[in-house]
PDB file of C-alpha atoms in Angstrom:
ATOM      1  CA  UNK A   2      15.021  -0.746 109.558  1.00 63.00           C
ATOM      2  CA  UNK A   3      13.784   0.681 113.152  1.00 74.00           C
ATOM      3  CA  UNK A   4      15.620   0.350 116.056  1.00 77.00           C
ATOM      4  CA  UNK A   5      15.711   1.378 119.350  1.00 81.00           C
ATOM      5  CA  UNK A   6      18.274   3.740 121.458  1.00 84.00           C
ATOM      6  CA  UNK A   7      19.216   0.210 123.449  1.00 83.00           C
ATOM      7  CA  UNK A   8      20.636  -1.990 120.201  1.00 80.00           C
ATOM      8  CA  UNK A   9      24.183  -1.258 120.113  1.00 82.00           C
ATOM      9  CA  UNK A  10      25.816  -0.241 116.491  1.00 85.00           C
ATOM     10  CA  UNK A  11      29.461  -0.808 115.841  1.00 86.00           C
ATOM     11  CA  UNK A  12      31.479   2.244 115.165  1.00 87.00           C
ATOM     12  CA  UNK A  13      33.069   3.019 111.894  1.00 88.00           C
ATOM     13  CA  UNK A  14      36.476   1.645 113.467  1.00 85.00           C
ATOM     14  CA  UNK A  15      34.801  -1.816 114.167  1.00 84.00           C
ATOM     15  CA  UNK A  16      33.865  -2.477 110.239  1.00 86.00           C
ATOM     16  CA  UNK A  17      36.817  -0.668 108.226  1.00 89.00           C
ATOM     17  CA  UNK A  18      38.948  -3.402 107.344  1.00 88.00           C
ATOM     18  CA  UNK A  19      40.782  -3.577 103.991  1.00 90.00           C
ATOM     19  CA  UNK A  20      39.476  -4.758 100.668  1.00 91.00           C
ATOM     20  CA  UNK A  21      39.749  -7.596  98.633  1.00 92.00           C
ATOM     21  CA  UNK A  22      39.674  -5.540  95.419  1.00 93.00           C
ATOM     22  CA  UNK A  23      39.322  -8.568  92.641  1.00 94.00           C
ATOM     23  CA  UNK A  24      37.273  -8.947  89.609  1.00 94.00           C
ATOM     24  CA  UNK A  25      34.844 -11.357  89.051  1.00 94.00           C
ATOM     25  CA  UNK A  26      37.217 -13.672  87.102  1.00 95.00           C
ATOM     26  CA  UNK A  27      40.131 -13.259  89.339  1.00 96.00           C
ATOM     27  CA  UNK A  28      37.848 -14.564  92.326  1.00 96.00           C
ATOM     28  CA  UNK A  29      36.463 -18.136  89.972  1.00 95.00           C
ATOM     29  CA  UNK A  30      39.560 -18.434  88.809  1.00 96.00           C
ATOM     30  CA  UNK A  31      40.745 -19.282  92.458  1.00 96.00           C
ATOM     31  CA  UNK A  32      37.144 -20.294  93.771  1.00 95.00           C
ATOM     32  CA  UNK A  33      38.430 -23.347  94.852  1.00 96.00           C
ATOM     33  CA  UNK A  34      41.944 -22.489  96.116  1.00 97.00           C
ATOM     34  CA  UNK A  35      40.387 -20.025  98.170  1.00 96.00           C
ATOM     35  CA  UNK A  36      37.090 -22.146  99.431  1.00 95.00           C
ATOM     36  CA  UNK A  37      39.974 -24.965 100.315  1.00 96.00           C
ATOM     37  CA  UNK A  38      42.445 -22.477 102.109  1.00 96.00           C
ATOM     38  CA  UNK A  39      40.438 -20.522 104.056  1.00 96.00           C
ATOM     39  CA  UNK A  40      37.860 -23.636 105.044  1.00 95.00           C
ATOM     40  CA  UNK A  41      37.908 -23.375 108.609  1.00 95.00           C
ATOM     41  CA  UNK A  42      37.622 -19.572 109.264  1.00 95.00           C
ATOM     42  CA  UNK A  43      34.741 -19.592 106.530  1.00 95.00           C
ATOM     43  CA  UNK A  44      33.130 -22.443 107.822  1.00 94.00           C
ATOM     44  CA  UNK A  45      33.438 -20.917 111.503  1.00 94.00           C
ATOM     45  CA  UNK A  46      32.065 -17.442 110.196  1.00 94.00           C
ATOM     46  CA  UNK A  47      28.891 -19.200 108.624  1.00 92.00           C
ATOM     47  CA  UNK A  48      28.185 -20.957 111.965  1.00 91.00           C
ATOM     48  CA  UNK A  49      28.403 -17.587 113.701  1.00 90.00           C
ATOM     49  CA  UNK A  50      26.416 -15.891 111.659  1.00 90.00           C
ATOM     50  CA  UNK A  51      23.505 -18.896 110.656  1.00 88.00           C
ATOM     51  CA  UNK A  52      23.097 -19.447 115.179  1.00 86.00           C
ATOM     52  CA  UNK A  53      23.179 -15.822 116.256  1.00 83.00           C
ATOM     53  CA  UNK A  54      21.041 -14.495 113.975  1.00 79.00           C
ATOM     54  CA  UNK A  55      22.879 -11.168 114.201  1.00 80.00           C
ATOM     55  CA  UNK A  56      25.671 -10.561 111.532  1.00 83.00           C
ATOM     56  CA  UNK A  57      27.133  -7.472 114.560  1.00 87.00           C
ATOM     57  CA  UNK A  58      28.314 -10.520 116.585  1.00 86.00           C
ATOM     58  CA  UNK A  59      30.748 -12.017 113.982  1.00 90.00           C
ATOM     59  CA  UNK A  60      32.361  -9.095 113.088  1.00 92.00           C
ATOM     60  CA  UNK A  61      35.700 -10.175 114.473  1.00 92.00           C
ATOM     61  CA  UNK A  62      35.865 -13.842 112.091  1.00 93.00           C
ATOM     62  CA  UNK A  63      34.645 -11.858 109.110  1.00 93.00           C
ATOM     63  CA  UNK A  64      37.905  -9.656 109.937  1.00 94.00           C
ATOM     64  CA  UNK A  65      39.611 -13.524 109.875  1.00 95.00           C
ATOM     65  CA  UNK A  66      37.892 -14.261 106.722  1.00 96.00           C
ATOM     66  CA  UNK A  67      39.086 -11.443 104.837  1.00 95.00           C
ATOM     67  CA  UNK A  68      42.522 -11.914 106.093  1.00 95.00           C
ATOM     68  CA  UNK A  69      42.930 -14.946 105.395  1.00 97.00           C
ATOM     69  CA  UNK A  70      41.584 -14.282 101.796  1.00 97.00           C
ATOM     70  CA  UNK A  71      44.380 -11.617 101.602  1.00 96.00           C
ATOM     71  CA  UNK A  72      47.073 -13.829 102.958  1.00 96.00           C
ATOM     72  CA  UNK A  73      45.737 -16.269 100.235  1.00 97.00           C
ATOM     73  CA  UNK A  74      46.058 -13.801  97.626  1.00 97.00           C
ATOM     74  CA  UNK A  75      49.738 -12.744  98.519  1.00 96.00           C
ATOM     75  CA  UNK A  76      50.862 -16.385  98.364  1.00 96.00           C
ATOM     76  CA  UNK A  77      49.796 -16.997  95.095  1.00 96.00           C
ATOM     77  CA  UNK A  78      51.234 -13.699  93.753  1.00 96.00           C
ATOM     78  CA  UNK A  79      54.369 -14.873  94.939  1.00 96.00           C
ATOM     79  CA  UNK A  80      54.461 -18.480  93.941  1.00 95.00           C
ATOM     80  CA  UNK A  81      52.615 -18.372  90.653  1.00 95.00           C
ATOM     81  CA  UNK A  82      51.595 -14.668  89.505  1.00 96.00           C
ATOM     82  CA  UNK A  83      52.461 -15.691  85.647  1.00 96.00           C
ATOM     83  CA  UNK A  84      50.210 -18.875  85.655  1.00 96.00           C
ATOM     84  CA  UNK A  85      47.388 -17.059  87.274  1.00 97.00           C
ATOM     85  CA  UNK A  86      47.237 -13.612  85.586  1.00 96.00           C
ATOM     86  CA  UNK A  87      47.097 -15.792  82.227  1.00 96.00           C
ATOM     87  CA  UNK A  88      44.146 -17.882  83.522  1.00 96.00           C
ATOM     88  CA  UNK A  89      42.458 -15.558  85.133  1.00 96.00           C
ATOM     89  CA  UNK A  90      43.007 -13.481  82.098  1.00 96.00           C
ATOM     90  CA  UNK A  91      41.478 -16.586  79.773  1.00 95.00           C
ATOM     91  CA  UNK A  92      38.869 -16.842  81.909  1.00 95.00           C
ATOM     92  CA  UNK A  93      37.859 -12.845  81.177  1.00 95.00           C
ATOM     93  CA  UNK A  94      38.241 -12.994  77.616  1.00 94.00           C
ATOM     94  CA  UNK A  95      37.474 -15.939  76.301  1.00 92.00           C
ATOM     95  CA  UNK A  96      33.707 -16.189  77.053  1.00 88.00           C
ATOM     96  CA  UNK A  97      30.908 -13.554  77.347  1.00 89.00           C
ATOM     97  CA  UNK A  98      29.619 -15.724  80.623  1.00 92.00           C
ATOM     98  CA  UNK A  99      33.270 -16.464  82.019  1.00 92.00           C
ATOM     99  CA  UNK A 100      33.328 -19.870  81.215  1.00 92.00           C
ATOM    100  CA  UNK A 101      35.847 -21.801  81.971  1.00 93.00           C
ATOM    101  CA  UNK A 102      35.534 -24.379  79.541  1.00 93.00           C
ATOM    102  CA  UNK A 103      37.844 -22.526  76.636  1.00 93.00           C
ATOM    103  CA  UNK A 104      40.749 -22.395  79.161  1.00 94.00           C
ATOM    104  CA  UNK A 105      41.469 -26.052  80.516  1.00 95.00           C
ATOM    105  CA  UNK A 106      44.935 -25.522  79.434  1.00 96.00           C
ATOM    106  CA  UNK A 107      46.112 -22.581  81.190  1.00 96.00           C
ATOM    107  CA  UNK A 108      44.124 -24.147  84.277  1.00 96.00           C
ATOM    108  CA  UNK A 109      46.452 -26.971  83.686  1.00 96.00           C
ATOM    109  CA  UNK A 110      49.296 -24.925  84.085  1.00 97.00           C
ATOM    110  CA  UNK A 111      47.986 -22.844  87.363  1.00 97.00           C
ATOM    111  CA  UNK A 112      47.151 -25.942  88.771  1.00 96.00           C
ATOM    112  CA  UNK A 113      50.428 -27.638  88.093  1.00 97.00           C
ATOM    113  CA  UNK A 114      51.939 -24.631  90.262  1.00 96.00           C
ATOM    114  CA  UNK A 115      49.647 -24.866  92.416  1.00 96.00           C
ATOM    115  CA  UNK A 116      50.563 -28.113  93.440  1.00 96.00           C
ATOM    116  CA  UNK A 117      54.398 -27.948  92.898  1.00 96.00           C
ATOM    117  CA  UNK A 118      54.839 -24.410  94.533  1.00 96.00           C
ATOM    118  CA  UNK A 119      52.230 -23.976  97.076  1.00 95.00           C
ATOM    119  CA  UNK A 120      51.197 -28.328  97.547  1.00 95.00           C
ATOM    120  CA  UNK A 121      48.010 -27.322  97.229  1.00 95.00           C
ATOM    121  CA  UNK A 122      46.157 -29.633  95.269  1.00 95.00           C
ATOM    122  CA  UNK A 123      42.552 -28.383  93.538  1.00 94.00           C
ATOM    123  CA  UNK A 124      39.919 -29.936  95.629  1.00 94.00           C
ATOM    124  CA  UNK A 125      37.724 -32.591  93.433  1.00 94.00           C
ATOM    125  CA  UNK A 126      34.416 -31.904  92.317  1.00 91.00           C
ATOM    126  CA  UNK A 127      31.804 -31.857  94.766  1.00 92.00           C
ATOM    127  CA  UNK A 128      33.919 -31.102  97.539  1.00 93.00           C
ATOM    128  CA  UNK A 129      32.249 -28.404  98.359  1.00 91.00           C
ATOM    129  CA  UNK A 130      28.790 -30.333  98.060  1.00 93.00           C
ATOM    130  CA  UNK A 131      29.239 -32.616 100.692  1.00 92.00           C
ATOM    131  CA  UNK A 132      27.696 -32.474 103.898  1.00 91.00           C
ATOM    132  CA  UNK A 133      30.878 -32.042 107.285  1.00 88.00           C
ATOM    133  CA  UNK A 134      30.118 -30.860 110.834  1.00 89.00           C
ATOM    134  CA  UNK A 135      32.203 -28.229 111.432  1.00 88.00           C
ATOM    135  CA  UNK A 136      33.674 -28.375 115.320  1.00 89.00           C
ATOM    136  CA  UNK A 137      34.254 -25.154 117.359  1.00 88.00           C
ATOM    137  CA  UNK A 138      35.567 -24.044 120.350  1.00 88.00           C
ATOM    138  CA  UNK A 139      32.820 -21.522 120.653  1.00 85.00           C
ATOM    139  CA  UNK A 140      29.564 -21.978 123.103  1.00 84.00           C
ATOM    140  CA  UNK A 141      26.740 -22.422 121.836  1.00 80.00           C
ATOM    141  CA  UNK A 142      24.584 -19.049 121.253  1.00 74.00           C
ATOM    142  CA  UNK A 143      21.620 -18.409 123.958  1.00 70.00           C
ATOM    143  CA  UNK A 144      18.063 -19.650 122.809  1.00 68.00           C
ATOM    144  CA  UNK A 145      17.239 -16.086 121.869  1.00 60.00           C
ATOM    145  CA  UNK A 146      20.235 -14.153 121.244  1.00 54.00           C
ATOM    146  CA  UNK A 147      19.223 -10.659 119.653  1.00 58.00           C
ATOM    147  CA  UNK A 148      16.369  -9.006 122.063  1.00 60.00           C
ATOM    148  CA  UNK A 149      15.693  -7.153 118.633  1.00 61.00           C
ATOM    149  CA  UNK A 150      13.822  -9.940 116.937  1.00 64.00           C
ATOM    150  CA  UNK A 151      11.427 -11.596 119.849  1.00 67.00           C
ATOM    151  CA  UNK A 152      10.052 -14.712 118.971  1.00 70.00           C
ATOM    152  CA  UNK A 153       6.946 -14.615 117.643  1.00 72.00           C
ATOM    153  CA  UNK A 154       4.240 -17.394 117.248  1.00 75.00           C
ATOM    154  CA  UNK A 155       2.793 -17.887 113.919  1.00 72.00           C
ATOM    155  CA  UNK A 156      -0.442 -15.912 113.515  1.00 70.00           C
ATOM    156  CA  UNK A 157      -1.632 -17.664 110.352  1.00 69.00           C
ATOM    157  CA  UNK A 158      -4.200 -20.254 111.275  1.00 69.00           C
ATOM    158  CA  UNK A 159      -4.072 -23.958 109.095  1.00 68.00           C
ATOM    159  CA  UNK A 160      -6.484 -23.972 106.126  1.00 65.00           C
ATOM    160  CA  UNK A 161      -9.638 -25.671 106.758  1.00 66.00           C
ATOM    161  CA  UNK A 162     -10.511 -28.800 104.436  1.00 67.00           C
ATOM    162  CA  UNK A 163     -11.604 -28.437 101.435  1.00 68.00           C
ATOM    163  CA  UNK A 164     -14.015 -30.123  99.416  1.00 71.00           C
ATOM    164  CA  UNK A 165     -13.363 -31.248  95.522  1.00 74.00           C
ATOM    165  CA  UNK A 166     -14.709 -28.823  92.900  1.00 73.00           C
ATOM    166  CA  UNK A 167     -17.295 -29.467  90.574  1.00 76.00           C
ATOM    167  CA  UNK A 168     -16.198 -29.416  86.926  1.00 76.00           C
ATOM    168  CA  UNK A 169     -16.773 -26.864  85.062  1.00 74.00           C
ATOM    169  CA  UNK A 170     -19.766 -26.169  82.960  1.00 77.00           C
ATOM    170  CA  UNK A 171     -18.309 -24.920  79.873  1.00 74.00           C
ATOM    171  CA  UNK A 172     -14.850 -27.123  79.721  1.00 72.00           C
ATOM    172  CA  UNK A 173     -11.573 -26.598  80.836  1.00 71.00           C
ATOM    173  CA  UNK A 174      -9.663 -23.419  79.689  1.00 69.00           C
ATOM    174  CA  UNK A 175      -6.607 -26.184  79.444  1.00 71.00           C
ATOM    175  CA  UNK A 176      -8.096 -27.804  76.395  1.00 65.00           C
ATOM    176  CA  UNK A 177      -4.872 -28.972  75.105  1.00 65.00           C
ATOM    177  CA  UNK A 178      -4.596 -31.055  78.220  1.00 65.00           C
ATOM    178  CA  UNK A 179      -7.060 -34.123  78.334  1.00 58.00           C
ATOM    179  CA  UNK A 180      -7.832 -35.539  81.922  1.00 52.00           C
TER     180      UNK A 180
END
């Protein structure tokens, strides 16, 4: 990418912030946990990032996000470690595509913590799916907000009409398909 001396880049400070260092299985395991806990902050971060156009000016919620993912983390460590470890360890094992399907009982279990520990209750399915506006107490972004990408009109001009083929002389090359 080419940019000019005027686009300001965040220093090295700006971006280290620490890790969520999961595995794939650890992370579905509490997919919707997570997605449920941390709903407002994510939801906030995607808004940032879908009207400015410019992933610089939400560095500070993706900070939020990944604390909150932390601070999501630590609590179930220290409510239900045992439950989770053994389904996030099912979910590893038990299929080659981490399935969760072999492992509805130890999800029984995690979630039965879940709920009595933490009262957090899975969300049902298709929570995620369903359409919410998301308020904010941020103003709204200017109509062009990164002098980086100008707006440009589109240079491709509409196709012109087009008149219906003749058939061709020898047959189709789809002869299998009748018309």
């Amino acid at each position: 990418m080419v940019i000019t001396n005027n686009v300001h880049l965040p220093d090295c400070s700006e971006l280290n912030v620490q890790e969520v260092d999961l595995s794939s299985p650890v992370l579905l395991a509490a997919g919707p946990y997570l997605g449920k806990d941390c709903e407002n902050i994510n939801n906030e971060f995607m808004l940032c990032r879908f009207e400015s156009g410019d992933p610089r000016a939400c560095l500070g919620l993706g900070k939020l996000v990944t604390t909150c993912t932390l601070q999501f983390f630590q609590k179930v460590k220290r409510a239900c470690f045992h439950e989770f470890n053994q389904y996030a360890n099912c979910v590893d094992k038990s299929s080659g595509d981490l399935s969760f399907k072999h492992c509805r009982k130890t999800q029984a279990v995690f979630e039965e913590c879940m709920d009595e520990k933490l009262c957090m209750k899975r969300p049902e399915f298709g929570y995620f799916c369903r359409a919410r506006v998301h308020k904010t107490s941020r103003p709204p972004p200017p109509a062009n907000p990164c002098p980086c990408q100008p707006v440009v009109p589109d240079p491709t001009p509409s196709l012109p009409d087009c008149k219906p083929r003749q058939h061709p002389r020898f047959g189709s090359r789809f002869y299998w398909m009748t018309e």
